[in-house]
XYZ file of C-alpha atoms in Angstrom:
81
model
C 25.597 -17.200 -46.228
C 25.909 -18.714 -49.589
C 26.527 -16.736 -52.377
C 27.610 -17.558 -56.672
C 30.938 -16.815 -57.968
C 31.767 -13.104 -58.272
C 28.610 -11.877 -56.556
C 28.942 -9.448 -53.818
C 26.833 -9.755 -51.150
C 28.085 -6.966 -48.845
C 31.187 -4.556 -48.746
C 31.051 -4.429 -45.187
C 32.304 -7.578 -43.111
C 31.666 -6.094 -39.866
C 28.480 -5.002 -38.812
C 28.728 -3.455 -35.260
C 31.020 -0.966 -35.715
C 34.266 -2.567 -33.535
C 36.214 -2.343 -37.068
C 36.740 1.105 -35.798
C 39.396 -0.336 -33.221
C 41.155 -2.547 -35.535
C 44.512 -0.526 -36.802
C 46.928 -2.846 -38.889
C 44.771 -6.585 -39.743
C 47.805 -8.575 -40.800
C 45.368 -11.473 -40.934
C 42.005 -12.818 -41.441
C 40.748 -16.629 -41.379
C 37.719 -18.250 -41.454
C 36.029 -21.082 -39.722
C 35.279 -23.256 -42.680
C 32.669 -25.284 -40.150
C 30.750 -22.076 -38.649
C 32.040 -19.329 -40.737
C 32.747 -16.792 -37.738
C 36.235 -15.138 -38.377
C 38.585 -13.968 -36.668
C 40.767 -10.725 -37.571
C 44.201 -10.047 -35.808
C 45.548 -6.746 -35.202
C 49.278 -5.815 -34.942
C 47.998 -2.497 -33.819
C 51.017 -0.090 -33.928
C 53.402 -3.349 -33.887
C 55.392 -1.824 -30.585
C 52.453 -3.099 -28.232
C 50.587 -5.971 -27.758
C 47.921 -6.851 -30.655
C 44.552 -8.325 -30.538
C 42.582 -11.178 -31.710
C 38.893 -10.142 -32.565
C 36.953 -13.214 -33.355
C 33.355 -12.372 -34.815
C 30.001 -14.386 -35.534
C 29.143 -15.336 -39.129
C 26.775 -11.995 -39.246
C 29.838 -9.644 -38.440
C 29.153 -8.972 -34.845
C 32.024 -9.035 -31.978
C 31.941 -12.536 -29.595
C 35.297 -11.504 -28.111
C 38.388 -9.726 -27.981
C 41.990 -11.003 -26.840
C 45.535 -9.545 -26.190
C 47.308 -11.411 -28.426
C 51.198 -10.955 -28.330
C 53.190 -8.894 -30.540
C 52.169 -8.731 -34.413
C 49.838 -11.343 -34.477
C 48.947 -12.572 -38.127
C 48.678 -16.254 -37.730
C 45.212 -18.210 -36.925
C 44.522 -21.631 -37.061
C 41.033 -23.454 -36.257
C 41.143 -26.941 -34.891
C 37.689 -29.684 -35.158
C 37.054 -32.214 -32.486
C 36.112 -35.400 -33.954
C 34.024 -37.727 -31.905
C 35.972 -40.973 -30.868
């Protein structure tokens, strides 16, 4: 997706309904090579959060437990040797 300064392309980032699920999103990153994101989820911040981690158009690849209060996320690139 490429887009000008200050345009809005869309107010909705996800586009298959899972944002229904998410509860308290303490953080958001995204993969500056692919542009899927990922979104983590303290939930109620007693239990276990999540890790959602969604294509570039919005839709849900997977799901992980996560720990407690996730909000960090960090991508890593292979270089070729």
């Amino acid at each position: 997706l490429r887009v000008t300064p200050r345009q809005i392309v869309s107010r909705q980032l996800i586009k298959d309904g899972t944002e229904a699920s998410i509860q308290n999103p303490p953080g958001i990153a995204v993969n500056p090579q692919t542009h899927e994101f990922c979104i983590a989820d303290a939930g109620s911040g007693n239990a276990p959060g999540n890790l959602y981690y969604y294509s570039a158009e919005g839709r849900l690849k997977w799901r992980n437990n996560a720990g407690r209060i996730p909000s960090r996320i960090a991508f890593t690139t292979i270089h070729p040797i």
